[in-house]
Short mmCIF file of C-alpha atoms in Angstrom, two decimals:
data_model
loop_
_atom_site.label_atom_id
_atom_site.label_comp_id
_atom_site.label_asym_id
_atom_site.label_seq_id
_atom_site.Cartn_x
_atom_site.Cartn_y
_atom_site.Cartn_z
CA UNK A 1 21.11 11.29 11.47
CA UNK A 2 21.22 15.05 11.47
CA UNK A 3 18.97 17.73 12.76
CA UNK A 4 16.88 20.00 10.65
CA UNK A 5 16.79 23.64 11.43
CA UNK A 6 13.76 23.10 13.64
CA UNK A 7 15.54 20.46 15.68
CA UNK A 8 13.78 17.46 14.14
CA UNK A 9 15.70 14.32 13.25
CA UNK A 10 15.76 13.27 9.60
CA UNK A 11 17.74 10.73 7.62
CA UNK A 12 20.84 12.09 5.92
CA UNK A 13 20.84 11.88 2.14
CA UNK A 14 22.91 8.61 2.05
CA UNK A 15 20.74 7.09 4.78
CA UNK A 16 17.58 8.08 2.94
CA UNK A 17 18.86 6.49 -0.27
CA UNK A 18 19.70 3.20 1.47
CA UNK A 19 16.37 3.04 3.29
CA UNK A 20 14.46 3.95 0.13
CA UNK A 21 16.04 1.07 -1.80
CA UNK A 22 15.47 -1.41 1.02
CA UNK A 23 11.86 -0.32 1.56
CA UNK A 24 11.31 -0.53 -2.21
CA UNK A 25 12.46 -4.16 -2.02
CA UNK A 26 10.26 -4.70 1.02
CA UNK A 27 7.19 -3.43 -0.83
CA UNK A 28 8.13 -5.62 -3.80
CA UNK A 29 8.31 -8.70 -1.55
CA UNK A 30 5.05 -7.72 0.15
CA UNK A 31 3.30 -7.98 -3.20
CA UNK A 32 5.20 -11.14 -4.17
CA UNK A 33 3.77 -12.83 -1.09
CA UNK A 34 0.32 -11.30 -1.58
CA UNK A 35 -0.04 -12.28 -5.23
CA UNK A 36 1.36 -15.81 -4.80
CA UNK A 37 -2.08 -17.23 -4.02
CA UNK A 38 -3.90 -15.67 -7.03
CA UNK A 39 -1.16 -16.95 -9.35
CA UNK A 40 -1.44 -20.46 -7.94
CA UNK A 41 -5.24 -20.48 -7.58
CA UNK A 42 -5.98 -22.51 -10.73
CA UNK A 43 -3.41 -25.21 -9.90
CA UNK A 44 -4.61 -25.38 -6.30
CA UNK A 45 -8.21 -25.69 -7.52
CA UNK A 46 -7.20 -28.77 -9.49
CA UNK A 47 -5.25 -30.31 -6.61
CA UNK A 48 -7.88 -29.69 -3.94
CA UNK A 49 -11.01 -29.97 -6.08
CA UNK A 50 -12.20 -26.42 -5.42
CA UNK A 51 -14.82 -24.72 -7.55
CA UNK A 52 -14.77 -21.01 -8.39
CA UNK A 53 -16.90 -20.11 -5.39
CA UNK A 54 -14.54 -21.89 -2.99
CA UNK A 55 -11.52 -20.36 -4.70
CA UNK A 56 -13.17 -16.94 -4.35
CA UNK A 57 -13.58 -17.49 -0.61
CA UNK A 58 -9.85 -18.15 -0.23
CA UNK A 59 -8.81 -15.19 -2.39
CA UNK A 60 -11.19 -12.67 -0.80
CA UNK A 61 -10.36 -13.75 2.77
CA UNK A 62 -7.07 -11.82 2.57
CA UNK A 63 -8.87 -8.47 2.46
CA UNK A 64 -10.93 -9.13 5.57
CA UNK A 65 -7.77 -9.59 7.57
CA UNK A 66 -6.16 -6.69 5.74
CA UNK A 67 -8.89 -4.28 6.84
CA UNK A 68 -8.57 -5.13 10.54
CA UNK A 69 -4.96 -4.11 11.24
CA UNK A 70 -4.56 -0.88 9.26
CA UNK A 71 -5.28 1.40 12.22
CA UNK A 72 -3.37 -0.79 14.68
CA UNK A 73 -0.33 -0.85 12.39
CA UNK A 74 -0.33 2.91 12.02
CA UNK A 75 -0.71 3.47 15.76
CA UNK A 76 2.13 1.05 16.56
CA UNK A 77 4.31 2.71 13.93
CA UNK A 78 3.69 6.11 15.53
CA UNK A 79 4.57 4.74 18.96
CA UNK A 80 7.55 2.34 18.56
CA UNK A 81 8.81 3.21 15.07
CA UNK A 82 7.46 2.16 11.69
CA UNK A 83 10.62 0.26 10.71
CA UNK A 84 10.22 -2.13 13.65
CA UNK A 85 6.55 -2.80 12.88
CA UNK A 86 7.45 -3.49 9.24
CA UNK A 87 10.24 -5.93 10.08
CA UNK A 88 8.30 -7.82 12.75
CA UNK A 89 5.32 -8.26 10.44
CA UNK A 90 7.52 -9.16 7.44
CA UNK A 91 9.24 -11.87 9.47
CA UNK A 92 5.84 -13.34 10.35
CA UNK A 93 4.32 -13.16 6.85
CA UNK A 94 7.53 -14.56 5.35
CA UNK A 95 7.28 -17.66 7.56
CA UNK A 96 3.57 -18.08 6.83
CA UNK A 97 4.13 -17.80 3.07
CA UNK A 98 6.98 -20.34 3.12
CA UNK A 99 4.95 -22.74 5.29
CA UNK A 100 1.73 -22.49 3.24
CA UNK A 101 2.46 -25.62 1.12
CA UNK A 102 2.97 -27.63 4.31
CA UNK A 103 -0.56 -26.79 5.46
CA UNK A 104 -1.92 -29.06 2.76
CA UNK A 105 -0.38 -32.03 4.59
CA UNK A 106 -1.82 -31.23 8.02
CA UNK A 107 -5.44 -32.03 7.26
CA UNK A 108 -7.90 -32.73 4.48
CA UNK A 109 -9.68 -29.46 5.34
CA UNK A 110 -7.66 -27.60 2.73
CA UNK A 111 -10.26 -24.90 2.23
CA UNK A 112 -10.36 -24.00 5.92
CA UNK A 113 -6.59 -24.04 6.38
CA UNK A 114 -5.86 -21.96 3.29
CA UNK A 115 -8.61 -19.49 4.16
CA UNK A 116 -7.22 -19.06 7.68
CA UNK A 117 -3.69 -18.60 6.31
CA UNK A 118 -4.91 -15.88 3.94
CA UNK A 119 -6.77 -14.08 6.73
CA UNK A 120 -3.62 -14.21 8.85
CA UNK A 121 -1.57 -12.97 5.88
CA UNK A 122 -3.96 -10.04 5.52
CA UNK A 123 -3.72 -9.24 9.23
CA UNK A 124 0.09 -9.14 9.07
CA UNK A 125 0.38 -7.22 5.80
CA UNK A 126 -2.27 -4.71 6.84
CA UNK A 127 0.22 -2.95 9.11
CA UNK A 128 2.80 -2.35 6.37
CA UNK A 129 1.69 0.81 4.59
CA UNK A 130 0.43 2.63 7.71
CA UNK A 131 3.74 1.86 9.45
CA UNK A 132 5.60 2.96 6.33
CA UNK A 133 3.69 6.24 6.30
CA UNK A 134 4.54 6.78 9.96
CA UNK A 135 8.23 6.08 9.35
CA UNK A 136 8.58 8.40 6.35
CA UNK A 137 6.65 11.21 8.02
CA UNK A 138 9.22 11.29 10.83
CA UNK A 139 12.41 10.60 8.87
CA UNK A 140 12.04 12.29 5.46
CA UNK A 141 11.93 16.03 4.81
CA UNK A 142 8.81 17.48 3.23
CA UNK A 143 10.80 18.52 0.14
CA UNK A 144 11.89 14.88 -0.46
CA UNK A 145 8.86 13.05 0.86
CA UNK A 146 6.86 12.64 -2.35
CA UNK A 147 9.71 11.11 -4.37
CA UNK A 148 10.67 8.80 -1.51
CA UNK A 149 7.09 7.61 -1.01
CA UNK A 150 6.38 7.20 -4.72
CA UNK A 151 9.64 5.27 -5.20
CA UNK A 152 8.84 2.90 -2.35
CA UNK A 153 5.24 2.63 -3.58
CA UNK A 154 6.49 1.56 -7.03
CA UNK A 155 7.50 -1.69 -5.35
CA UNK A 156 3.86 -2.77 -5.54
CA UNK A 157 3.96 -2.76 -9.35
CA UNK A 158 7.49 -4.17 -9.40
CA UNK A 159 6.51 -7.01 -7.06
CA UNK A 160 3.46 -7.85 -9.17
CA UNK A 161 5.69 -8.10 -12.23
CA UNK A 162 8.37 -10.17 -10.46
CA UNK A 163 5.99 -12.76 -9.07
CA UNK A 164 4.00 -12.72 -12.31
CA UNK A 165 7.12 -13.61 -14.31
CA UNK A 166 9.18 -15.75 -11.92
CA UNK A 167 6.07 -17.25 -10.33
CA UNK A 168 4.67 -18.37 -13.67
CA UNK A 169 7.94 -20.12 -14.54
CA UNK A 170 8.19 -21.79 -11.12
CA UNK A 171 4.56 -22.87 -11.41
CA UNK A 172 5.22 -24.57 -14.75
CA UNK A 173 8.53 -26.14 -13.72
CA UNK A 174 8.09 -27.18 -10.08
CA UNK A 175 4.43 -26.75 -9.12
CA UNK A 176 2.49 -24.23 -7.06
CA UNK A 177 4.38 -25.03 -3.85
CA UNK A 178 7.59 -23.54 -5.25
CA UNK A 179 5.96 -20.12 -5.71
CA UNK A 180 5.25 -19.87 -1.97
CA UNK A 181 8.73 -21.10 -1.05
CA UNK A 182 10.25 -18.51 -3.40
CA UNK A 183 8.40 -15.45 -2.09
CA UNK A 184 8.51 -16.55 1.57
CA UNK A 185 12.23 -17.28 1.69
CA UNK A 186 13.12 -14.08 -0.17
CA UNK A 187 11.12 -12.12 2.41
CA UNK A 188 13.00 -13.79 5.28
CA UNK A 189 16.31 -13.03 3.55
CA UNK A 190 15.30 -9.37 3.30
CA UNK A 191 14.39 -9.30 6.99
CA UNK A 192 17.77 -10.80 7.89
CA UNK A 193 19.61 -8.19 5.85
CA UNK A 194 17.62 -5.35 7.39
CA UNK A 195 18.26 -6.62 10.92
CA UNK A 196 21.93 -7.23 10.18
CA UNK A 197 22.81 -3.91 8.58
CA UNK A 198 20.12 -1.31 9.36
CA UNK A 199 18.74 -2.38 12.73
CA UNK A 200 19.88 -4.73 15.45
CA UNK A 201 18.27 -7.50 17.49
CA UNK A 202 18.30 -5.45 20.70
CA UNK A 203 16.10 -2.77 19.13
CA UNK A 204 13.56 -5.35 17.95
CA UNK A 205 13.61 -7.10 21.33
CA UNK A 206 13.09 -3.73 23.03
CA UNK A 207 10.13 -3.07 20.75
CA UNK A 208 8.60 -6.43 21.66
CA UNK A 209 9.10 -5.55 25.32
CA UNK A 210 7.34 -2.23 24.83
CA UNK A 211 4.45 -4.02 23.10
CA UNK A 212 4.21 -6.56 25.92
CA UNK A 213 4.22 -3.94 28.69
CA UNK A 214 1.86 -1.54 26.96
CA UNK A 215 2.39 2.18 26.38
CA UNK A 216 2.75 4.71 29.18
CA UNK A 217 0.57 7.64 28.22
CA UNK A 218 1.35 11.09 29.52
CA UNK A 219 -1.05 13.94 28.92
CA UNK A 220 1.29 15.23 26.24
CA UNK A 221 1.35 11.89 24.44
CA UNK A 222 -2.45 11.61 24.38
CA UNK A 223 -3.35 12.87 20.95
CA UNK A 224 -6.75 14.64 20.96
CA UNK A 225 -8.41 12.57 18.25
CA UNK A 226 -11.73 14.37 18.61
CA UNK A 227 -10.04 17.65 17.74
CA UNK A 228 -8.26 16.11 14.74
CA UNK A 229 -11.42 14.59 13.32
CA UNK A 230 -13.19 17.92 13.53
CA UNK A 231 -10.79 19.25 10.88
CA UNK A 232 -12.21 19.34 7.35
CA UNK A 233 -8.79 18.66 5.69
CA UNK A 234 -8.51 15.38 7.63
CA UNK A 235 -11.86 14.16 6.35
CA UNK A 236 -11.02 15.41 2.86
CA UNK A 237 -7.86 13.33 2.63
CA UNK A 238 -9.61 10.29 4.12
CA UNK A 239 -12.42 10.51 1.57
CA UNK A 240 -9.95 11.07 -1.28
CA UNK A 241 -7.97 8.00 -0.16
CA UNK A 242 -11.22 6.02 -0.01
CA UNK A 243 -12.06 7.07 -3.57
CA UNK A 244 -8.57 6.32 -4.84
CA UNK A 245 -8.42 2.84 -3.29
CA UNK A 246 -11.91 1.95 -4.44
CA UNK A 247 -11.20 2.98 -8.04
CA UNK A 248 -7.91 1.07 -8.03
CA UNK A 249 -9.48 -2.13 -6.67
CA UNK A 250 -12.28 -2.00 -9.23
CA UNK A 251 -9.81 -1.73 -12.12
CA UNK A 252 -7.43 -4.28 -10.61
CA UNK A 253 -10.23 -6.81 -10.19
CA UNK A 254 -12.16 -6.35 -13.44
CA UNK A 255 -9.65 -5.31 -16.12
CA UNK A 256 -8.39 -8.87 -16.78
CA UNK A 257 -11.97 -10.10 -17.24
CA UNK A 258 -12.77 -7.10 -19.45
CA UNK A 259 -9.89 -7.91 -21.80
CA UNK A 260 -10.60 -11.64 -21.81
CA UNK A 261 -14.27 -11.16 -22.70
CA UNK A 262 -13.91 -8.20 -25.04
CA UNK A 263 -10.79 -9.45 -26.84
CA UNK A 264 -10.82 -13.25 -26.43
CA UNK A 265 -8.04 -13.78 -28.99
CA UNK A 266 -5.60 -11.36 -27.35
CA UNK A 267 -2.47 -12.46 -25.51
CA UNK A 268 -2.97 -12.32 -21.75
CA UNK A 269 0.59 -11.30 -20.90
CA UNK A 270 0.14 -8.03 -22.80
CA UNK A 271 -2.76 -6.63 -20.76
CA UNK A 272 -1.47 -8.22 -17.54
CA UNK A 273 2.04 -6.77 -17.83
CA UNK A 274 2.06 -3.57 -19.90
CA UNK A 275 -0.10 -1.43 -17.53
CA UNK A 276 2.15 -2.34 -14.56
CA UNK A 277 5.30 -1.62 -16.55
CA UNK A 278 3.87 1.81 -17.31
CA UNK A 279 2.98 2.44 -13.66
CA UNK A 280 6.56 2.10 -12.36
CA UNK A 281 8.12 5.07 -14.24
CA UNK A 282 4.90 7.05 -13.75
CA UNK A 283 5.16 6.62 -9.99
CA UNK A 284 8.82 7.68 -9.93
CA UNK A 285 8.14 10.68 -12.17
CA UNK A 286 5.23 11.86 -10.00
CA UNK A 287 7.46 11.92 -6.92
CA UNK A 288 10.26 13.74 -8.72
CA UNK A 289 7.84 16.30 -10.19
CA UNK A 290 6.13 16.94 -6.86
CA UNK A 291 9.35 17.50 -4.92
CA UNK A 292 10.78 19.64 -7.73
CA UNK A 293 7.76 21.94 -7.76
CA UNK A 294 7.92 22.36 -3.98
CA UNK A 295 11.65 23.12 -4.15
CA UNK A 296 10.88 25.80 -6.76
CA UNK A 297 8.68 27.61 -4.25
CA UNK A 298 5.20 26.38 -5.14
CA UNK A 299 2.86 25.93 -2.16
CA UNK A 300 2.73 22.39 -0.85
CA UNK A 301 -1.06 22.13 -1.00
CA UNK A 302 -1.07 23.45 -4.58
CA UNK A 303 1.33 20.71 -5.63
CA UNK A 304 -0.65 18.04 -3.76
CA UNK A 305 -3.85 19.11 -5.52
CA UNK A 306 -2.19 19.12 -8.94
CA UNK A 307 -1.04 15.56 -8.30
CA UNK A 308 -4.61 14.59 -7.41
CA UNK A 309 -6.06 16.22 -10.51
CA UNK A 310 -3.81 13.87 -12.47
CA UNK A 311 -4.17 10.85 -10.16
CA UNK A 312 -7.96 10.92 -9.82
CA UNK A 313 -9.18 13.28 -12.55
CA UNK A 314 -7.13 12.58 -15.68
CA UNK A 315 -6.83 8.87 -14.88
CA UNK A 316 -10.64 8.59 -14.74
CA UNK A 317 -10.89 10.12 -18.22
CA UNK A 318 -8.81 7.26 -19.62
CA UNK A 319 -10.95 4.79 -17.67
CA UNK A 320 -14.02 6.24 -19.36
CA UNK A 321 -12.33 5.84 -22.74
CA UNK A 322 -12.05 2.08 -22.12
CA UNK A 323 -15.82 1.80 -22.39
CA UNK A 324 -15.92 3.53 -25.77
CA UNK A 325 -13.41 1.70 -27.94
CA UNK A 326 -13.39 -1.61 -29.77
CA UNK A 327 -9.66 -1.55 -30.50
CA UNK A 328 -7.41 -3.85 -28.43
CA UNK A 329 -4.40 -1.58 -28.92
CA UNK A 330 -6.28 1.51 -27.77
CA UNK A 331 -7.72 -0.38 -24.81
CA UNK A 332 -4.25 -1.38 -23.62
CA UNK A 333 -3.08 2.23 -23.99
CA UNK A 334 -6.09 3.58 -22.07
CA UNK A 335 -5.73 0.97 -19.32
CA UNK A 336 -2.00 1.67 -19.00
CA UNK A 337 -2.62 5.42 -18.85
CA UNK A 338 -5.36 5.07 -16.23
CA UNK A 339 -3.36 2.76 -13.95
CA UNK A 340 -0.12 4.65 -14.52
CA UNK A 341 -1.62 8.04 -13.71
CA UNK A 342 -3.24 6.66 -10.56
CA UNK A 343 0.28 6.38 -9.11
CA UNK A 344 0.29 10.20 -8.88
CA UNK A 345 -1.85 9.63 -5.78
CA UNK A 346 1.40 8.63 -4.01
CA UNK A 347 2.56 12.24 -4.36
CA UNK A 348 -0.83 13.69 -3.48
CA UNK A 349 -3.08 12.31 -0.76
CA UNK A 350 -0.60 9.69 0.50
CA UNK A 351 1.93 12.32 1.52
CA UNK A 352 -0.74 14.89 2.39
CA UNK A 353 -1.57 12.72 5.40
CA UNK A 354 2.05 13.22 6.49
CA UNK A 355 1.71 16.97 5.89
CA UNK A 356 -1.33 17.19 8.12
CA UNK A 357 -0.28 15.05 11.07
CA UNK A 358 3.30 13.74 11.07
CA UNK A 359 3.02 12.69 14.73
CA UNK A 360 0.11 10.34 13.98
CA UNK A 361 0.41 9.89 10.22
CA UNK A 362 0.44 6.11 10.55
CA UNK A 363 -2.83 6.12 12.47
CA UNK A 364 -4.56 8.47 10.03
CA UNK A 365 -3.30 6.50 7.04
CA UNK A 366 -4.62 3.36 8.70
CA UNK A 367 -8.05 4.95 9.09
CA UNK A 368 -8.03 6.11 5.45
CA UNK A 369 -6.74 2.80 4.08
CA UNK A 370 -9.26 0.80 6.11
CA UNK A 371 -12.05 2.90 4.62
CA UNK A 372 -10.49 2.48 1.18
CA UNK A 373 -10.20 -1.30 1.49
CA UNK A 374 -13.80 -1.66 2.64
CA UNK A 375 -14.98 0.66 -0.13
CA UNK A 376 -12.92 -1.39 -2.57
CA UNK A 377 -14.71 -4.59 -1.58
CA UNK A 378 -18.07 -2.86 -2.06
CA UNK A 379 -16.93 -1.26 -5.32
CA UNK A 380 -15.73 -4.56 -6.78
CA UNK A 381 -19.05 -6.21 -5.91
CA UNK A 382 -20.99 -3.25 -7.32
CA UNK A 383 -18.94 -3.46 -10.52
CA UNK A 384 -19.93 -7.10 -10.96
CA UNK A 385 -23.57 -6.26 -10.24
CA UNK A 386 -23.54 -3.53 -12.91
CA UNK A 387 -22.04 -5.89 -15.47
CA UNK A 388 -24.71 -8.52 -14.76
CA UNK A 389 -27.64 -6.09 -14.82
CA UNK A 390 -26.60 -3.82 -17.70
CA UNK A 391 -24.52 -6.23 -19.76
CA UNK A 392 -22.16 -3.34 -20.51
CA UNK A 393 -18.61 -2.67 -19.37
CA UNK A 394 -19.23 1.05 -19.83
CA UNK A 395 -21.18 1.10 -16.57
CA UNK A 396 -18.14 -0.20 -14.65
CA UNK A 397 -15.84 2.46 -16.03
CA UNK A 398 -18.50 5.10 -15.36
CA UNK A 399 -18.50 3.92 -11.75
CA UNK A 400 -14.73 4.37 -11.58
CA UNK A 401 -15.03 7.90 -12.96
CA UNK A 402 -17.81 8.91 -10.55
CA UNK A 403 -16.00 7.57 -7.47
CA UNK A 404 -12.69 9.15 -8.51
CA UNK A 405 -14.12 12.58 -9.20
CA UNK A 406 -16.15 12.67 -5.98
CA UNK A 407 -12.90 12.17 -4.08
CA UNK A 408 -11.09 14.71 -6.24
CA UNK A 409 -13.71 17.44 -5.76
CA UNK A 410 -13.74 16.89 -2.01
CA UNK A 411 -9.97 17.19 -1.80
CA UNK A 412 -9.82 20.26 -4.06
CA UNK A 413 -12.39 22.07 -1.92
CA UNK A 414 -11.32 21.08 1.60
CA UNK A 415 -7.74 19.85 1.25
CA UNK A 416 -4.97 21.68 3.14
CA UNK A 417 -1.31 21.04 4.00
CA UNK A 418 -0.98 22.87 7.34
CA UNK A 419 -0.34 20.65 10.32
CA UNK A 420 -3.35 19.87 12.51
CA UNK A 421 -1.59 17.75 15.15
CA UNK A 422 -0.38 20.74 17.18
CA UNK A 423 -3.30 21.93 19.22
CA UNK A 424 -3.47 24.60 21.91
CA UNK A 425 -2.94 23.13 25.38
CA UNK A 426 -0.80 20.24 24.16
CA UNK A 427 2.87 19.76 23.43
CA UNK A 428 4.17 19.70 19.90
CA UNK A 429 2.97 16.17 19.22
CA UNK A 430 5.39 15.70 16.33
CA UNK A 431 8.42 16.40 18.53
CA UNK A 432 6.98 14.21 21.29
CA UNK A 433 6.40 11.33 18.88
CA UNK A 434 9.95 11.58 17.56
CA UNK A 435 11.33 11.51 21.11
CA UNK A 436 9.22 8.46 21.96
CA UNK A 437 10.35 6.59 18.84
CA UNK A 438 14.01 7.41 19.55
CA UNK A 439 13.62 6.22 23.15
CA UNK A 440 12.54 2.81 21.81
CA UNK A 441 15.61 2.65 19.56
CA UNK A 442 15.54 4.31 16.16
CA UNK A 443 17.09 3.11 12.88
CA UNK A 444 20.81 3.25 12.63
#
């Protein structure tokens, strides 16, 4: 580690590169484990005799658990270090994923057991991104933060592609059980490598001890939440995150059905793979562009808002275009552009949370992501309702555009990049949070 001019600890360039690659792999494995169940759903339906309603219960149960631990994960990341929260949760979800096939042998109540396992998976994975936000806000310089976050965030698309390709082959060759073994054991291997080379067992044990004993709270460590939530920029970034997540979940949930119904003779791998392939370079480019503009002297908030104009505004234009074309080729292009450009949100609102409150970025991201996940559930349901009542897919894409642009306008009007976690009468909360994380054992 080395100190910045202000005395804050940041990763050195080599350290940042190593951690970025490893966290990219972690995000990839997070999505491999998350998407294993949807990939295997049809085969499991046949084995267990589930209908679509029962299958839907199992698949949707993940998000209810996912919503419950966002804030907790961010708070823990701010207090004991995001890297420790990530590794402890990854170890747990890796075991659960690998053991999922064995649950089918414990009882005939397959629906109950699988639903409970998905809820538990959601609870454990819900801490990941808030803890990641907390970690990067403390360890990565502002001028490098967008590229680092967008690179790590690209693991979500990469993981979806990996499990989509490898999982499909394993499913055909060895059955649905092999998909869970594959993603679960790879996650545990990643955890072992991280513990062996980037952290050590003593640091994780110390973190568990801190969790067991609770957190001593001095006046300086008590963050004045009421003051923070009186700030318009905080609510602006939360609402923008809500809009972004809701739009993403609507497209993620309904695009496959849109292509299957609108173009029944098309090849599924094209519309299930091409948009995600496009999203990976788009995410990396957004981070590079954002950091480059800041290094050239452009104001941070100006750059964040430009990223959001692309991530919420331009992407919604391509979503609207989906409802006004009958060409399969054009539809794939529009879908790829919309999903790809949404990754610019990684360099906008996602890092703006770190701009505003680096000492409690994990907590604030947890609040925003919880709101986004809940809004996503409502948005997906509303999308289905609109399809049933109007009989037109245009109404769904109009919904995406309206939600996206409401979030964009709010952020453009009220968004700021000045820190709001240093308040008169309190210590510099950012410095205090860094000291507390280091006292619990920071990354090597």
